C-alpha atoms as one frame of an Amber mdcrd trajectory, in Angstrom:
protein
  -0.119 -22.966-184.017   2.204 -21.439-181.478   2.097 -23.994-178.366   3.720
 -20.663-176.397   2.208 -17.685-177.607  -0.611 -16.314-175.842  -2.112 -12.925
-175.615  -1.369 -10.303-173.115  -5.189  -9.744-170.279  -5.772  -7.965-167.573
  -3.414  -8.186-164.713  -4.516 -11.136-161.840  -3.058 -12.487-158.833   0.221
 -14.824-159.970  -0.391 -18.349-159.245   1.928 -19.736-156.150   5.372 -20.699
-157.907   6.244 -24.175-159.095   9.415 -25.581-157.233  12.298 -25.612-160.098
  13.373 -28.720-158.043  10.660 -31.111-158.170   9.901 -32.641-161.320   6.446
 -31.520-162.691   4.211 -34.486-163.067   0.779 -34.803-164.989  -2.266 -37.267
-165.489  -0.873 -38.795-168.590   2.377 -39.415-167.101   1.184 -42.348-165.350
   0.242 -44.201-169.278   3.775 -43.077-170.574   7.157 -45.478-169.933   9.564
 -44.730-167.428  13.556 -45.055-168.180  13.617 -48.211-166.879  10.612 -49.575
-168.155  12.073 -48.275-171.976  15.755 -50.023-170.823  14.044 -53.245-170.345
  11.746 -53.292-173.498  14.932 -51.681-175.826  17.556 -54.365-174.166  14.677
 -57.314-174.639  14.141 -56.267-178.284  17.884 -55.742-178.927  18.074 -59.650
-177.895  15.703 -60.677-180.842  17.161 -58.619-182.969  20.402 -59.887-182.268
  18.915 -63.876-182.493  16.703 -63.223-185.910  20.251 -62.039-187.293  22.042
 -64.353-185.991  19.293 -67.141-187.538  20.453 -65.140-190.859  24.473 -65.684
-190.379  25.055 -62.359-189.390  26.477 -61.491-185.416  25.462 -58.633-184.149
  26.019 -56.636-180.926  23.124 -53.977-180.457  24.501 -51.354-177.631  22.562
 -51.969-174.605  19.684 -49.698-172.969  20.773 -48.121-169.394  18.377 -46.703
-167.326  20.493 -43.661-165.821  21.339 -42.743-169.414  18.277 -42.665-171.037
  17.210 -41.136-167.485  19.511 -38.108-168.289  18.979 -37.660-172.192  15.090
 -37.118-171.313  13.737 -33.999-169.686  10.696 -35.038-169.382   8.063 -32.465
-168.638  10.769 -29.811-167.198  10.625 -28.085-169.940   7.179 -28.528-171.128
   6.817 -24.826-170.956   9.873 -23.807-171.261  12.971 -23.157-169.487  12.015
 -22.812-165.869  15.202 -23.187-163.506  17.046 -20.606-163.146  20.569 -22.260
-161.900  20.256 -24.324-165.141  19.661 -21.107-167.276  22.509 -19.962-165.837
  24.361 -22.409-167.030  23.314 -23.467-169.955  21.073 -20.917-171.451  17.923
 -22.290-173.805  20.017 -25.655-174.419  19.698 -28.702-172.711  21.834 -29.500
-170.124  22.193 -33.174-170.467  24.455 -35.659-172.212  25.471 -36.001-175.393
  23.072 -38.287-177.352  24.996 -42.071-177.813  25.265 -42.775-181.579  23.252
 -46.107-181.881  22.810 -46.353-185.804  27.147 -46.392-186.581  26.905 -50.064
-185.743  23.860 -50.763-188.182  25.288 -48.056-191.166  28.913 -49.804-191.435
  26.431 -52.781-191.804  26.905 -54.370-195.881  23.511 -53.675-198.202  22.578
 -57.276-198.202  23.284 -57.450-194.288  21.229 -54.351-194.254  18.294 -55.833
-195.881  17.838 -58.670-193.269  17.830 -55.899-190.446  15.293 -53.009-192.213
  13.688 -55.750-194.474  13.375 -55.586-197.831   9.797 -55.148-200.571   7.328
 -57.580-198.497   9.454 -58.853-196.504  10.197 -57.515-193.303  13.708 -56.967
-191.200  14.432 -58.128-187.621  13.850 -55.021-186.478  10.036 -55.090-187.042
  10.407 -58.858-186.162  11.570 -58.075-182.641   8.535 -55.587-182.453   6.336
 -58.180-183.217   7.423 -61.004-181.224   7.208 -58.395-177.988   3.364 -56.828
-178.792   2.387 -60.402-179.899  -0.800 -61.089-178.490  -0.975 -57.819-176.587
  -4.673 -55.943-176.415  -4.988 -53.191-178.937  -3.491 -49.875-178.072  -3.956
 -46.182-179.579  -0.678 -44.632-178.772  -0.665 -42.247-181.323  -4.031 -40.745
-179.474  -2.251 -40.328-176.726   0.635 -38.838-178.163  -1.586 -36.245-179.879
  -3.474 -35.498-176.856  -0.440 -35.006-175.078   0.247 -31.714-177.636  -3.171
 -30.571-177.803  -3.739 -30.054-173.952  -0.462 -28.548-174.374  -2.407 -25.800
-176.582  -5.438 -25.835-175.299  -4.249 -24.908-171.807  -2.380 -21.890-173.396
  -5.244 -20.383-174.080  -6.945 -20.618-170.640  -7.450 -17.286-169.270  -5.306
 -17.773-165.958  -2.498 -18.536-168.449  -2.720 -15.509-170.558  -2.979 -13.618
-167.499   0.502 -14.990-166.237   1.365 -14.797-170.053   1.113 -11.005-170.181
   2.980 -10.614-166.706   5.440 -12.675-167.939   6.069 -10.300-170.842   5.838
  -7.152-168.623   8.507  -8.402-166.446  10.579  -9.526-169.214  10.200  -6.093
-170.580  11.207  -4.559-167.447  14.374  -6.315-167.547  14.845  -4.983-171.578
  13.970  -7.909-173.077  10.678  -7.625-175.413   9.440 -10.700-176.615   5.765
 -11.198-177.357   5.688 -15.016-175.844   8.384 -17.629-173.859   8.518 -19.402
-177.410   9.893 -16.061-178.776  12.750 -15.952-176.456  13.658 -19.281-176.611
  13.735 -19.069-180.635  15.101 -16.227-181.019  17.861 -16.252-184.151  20.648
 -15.183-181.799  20.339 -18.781-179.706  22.049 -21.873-181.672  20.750 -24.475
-179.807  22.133 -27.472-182.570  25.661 -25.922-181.135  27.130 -26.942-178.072
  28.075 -23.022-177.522  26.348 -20.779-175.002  26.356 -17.454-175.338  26.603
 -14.854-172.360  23.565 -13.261-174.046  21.986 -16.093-173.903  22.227 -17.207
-170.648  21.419 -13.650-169.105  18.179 -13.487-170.874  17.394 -17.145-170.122
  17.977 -16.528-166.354  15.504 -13.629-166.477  12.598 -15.810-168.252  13.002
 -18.310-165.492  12.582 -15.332-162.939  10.051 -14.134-164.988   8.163 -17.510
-164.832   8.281 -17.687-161.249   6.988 -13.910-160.419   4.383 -13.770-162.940
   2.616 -17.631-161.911   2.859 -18.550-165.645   4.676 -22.189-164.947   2.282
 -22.973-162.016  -1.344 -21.445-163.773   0.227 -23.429-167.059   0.497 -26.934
-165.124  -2.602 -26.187-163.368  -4.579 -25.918-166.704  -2.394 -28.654-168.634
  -3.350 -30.762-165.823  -6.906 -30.453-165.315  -7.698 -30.936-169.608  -5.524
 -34.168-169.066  -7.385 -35.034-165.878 -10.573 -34.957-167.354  -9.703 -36.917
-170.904  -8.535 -39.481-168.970 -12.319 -39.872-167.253 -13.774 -39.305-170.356
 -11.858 -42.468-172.060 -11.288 -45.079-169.456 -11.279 -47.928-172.250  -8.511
 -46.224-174.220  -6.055 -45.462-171.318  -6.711 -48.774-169.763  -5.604 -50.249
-173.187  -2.698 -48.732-172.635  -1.819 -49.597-169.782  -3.020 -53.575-170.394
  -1.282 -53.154-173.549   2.384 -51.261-171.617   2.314 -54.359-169.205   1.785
 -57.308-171.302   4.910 -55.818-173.410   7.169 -55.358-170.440   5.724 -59.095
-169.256   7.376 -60.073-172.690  10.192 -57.924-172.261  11.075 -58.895-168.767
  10.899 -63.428-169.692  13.282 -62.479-172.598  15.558 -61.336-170.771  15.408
 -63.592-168.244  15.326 -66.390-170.514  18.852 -65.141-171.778  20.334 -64.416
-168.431  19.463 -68.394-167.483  21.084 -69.200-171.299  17.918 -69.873-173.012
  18.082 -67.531-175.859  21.371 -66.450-177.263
């Protein structure tokens, strides 16, 4: 099912604007990692990694985990429903404007079969990738975090088809229209066939009709009546399952507690 497209209603006060300059945050945010927590648990299993191949006669440098980068490579909920600042659009149309993605597999690919097999594992036996896992989550409290994952999406849905949104929804596509553009939904104009967003080029086209969704957004309420509905469905699973999210969370920090003596425990020389 469309995650964007939503039905055109009966014309209602717009919601006030969302600022295009401060990050949108929601409920489930606070059970998800932050850059730095995902630097310290990728750097802390790229150290076991390294030391389980190393215990195999095999040296290997992982690349290490920065912050800042992974930071910039992740937009997190800025473009949850779609493109929303307008200097950006300008810019850079429907793509992302961030950094190219690092390549972090070359290393492991120019890697021998038989070198290969100690990393991935091979039959029953597993690699030192899935070793690394284990040694961090190691005693750690169960966790669902493919619930949360899912629930993430579904609110998504579910709160497109709240009738504040598909009242923004349908001024959004008047205003669009206005300005000649005539998509049915956000998720039309930011798939439309014209857009090659696997390409680094931008088209002119592209970034003109970009620039008016993001105008469109703001006059019509649809980013701010979204949020507000996204919001209150994640708001209310999270009183509904207090034991799962506090897994989470228990299960998050006894991970990064792991994470975090690894790496300290290398920094003072004790695992190399």
């Amino acid at each position: 099912m469309s995650l964007l497209a939503v039905t055109a209603c009966g014309a209602e006060e717009p919601a006030a604007p969302v600022s295009t300059t401060t990050p949108l945050t929601l409920p489930f945010d606070a059970y998800k990692t932050t850059p730095e927590q995902r630097a310290t648990l990728g750097n802390a299993h790229n150290l076991l990694v390294a030391r389980c191949m190393r215990e195999r006669g095999v040296a290997v440098e992982p690349p290490a985990e920065d912050a800042a980068l992974i930071a910039a490579l992740d937009p997190g909920n800025s473009r949850r429903y779609g493109v929303t600042d307008t200097a950006a659009a300008g810019r850079y149309g429907y793509h992302l404007a961030r950094p190219p993605s690092p390549d972090t597999t070359a290393a492991w690919a120019e890697l021998p079969a038989a070198t290969q097999s100690y990393l991935y594992g091979a039959g029953e036996r597993r690699g030192c990738l899935d070793r690394a896992s284990l040694v961090l989550e190691r005693g750690a409290r169960k966790a669902d975090w493919p619930w949360l994952s899912r629930q993430d999406v579904l609110t998504l849905e579910r709160s497109a088809k709240a009738p504040e949104v598909v009242a923004a929804a349908g001024r959004w596509r008047a205003c669009m229209s206005r300005a000649g553009h005539d998509y049915p939904s956000p998720e039309a104009a930011i798939t439309d066939s014209r857009w090659n967003l696997d390409e680094p080029a931008v088209t002119e086209d592209e970034k003109r009709i970009a620039v008016a969704d993001t105008r469109c957004k703001q006059s019509s309420g649809l980013v701010a009546a979204w949020h507000a509905a996204d919001a209150a469905l994640q708001r209310a699973l999270v009183r509904d399952n207090a034991a799962r999210f506090a897994a989470l969370r228990a299960d998050l920090a006894y991970r990064l507690r792991r994470a975090s003596a690894v790496l300290a425990a290398h920094e003072s020389g004790q695992v190399g």
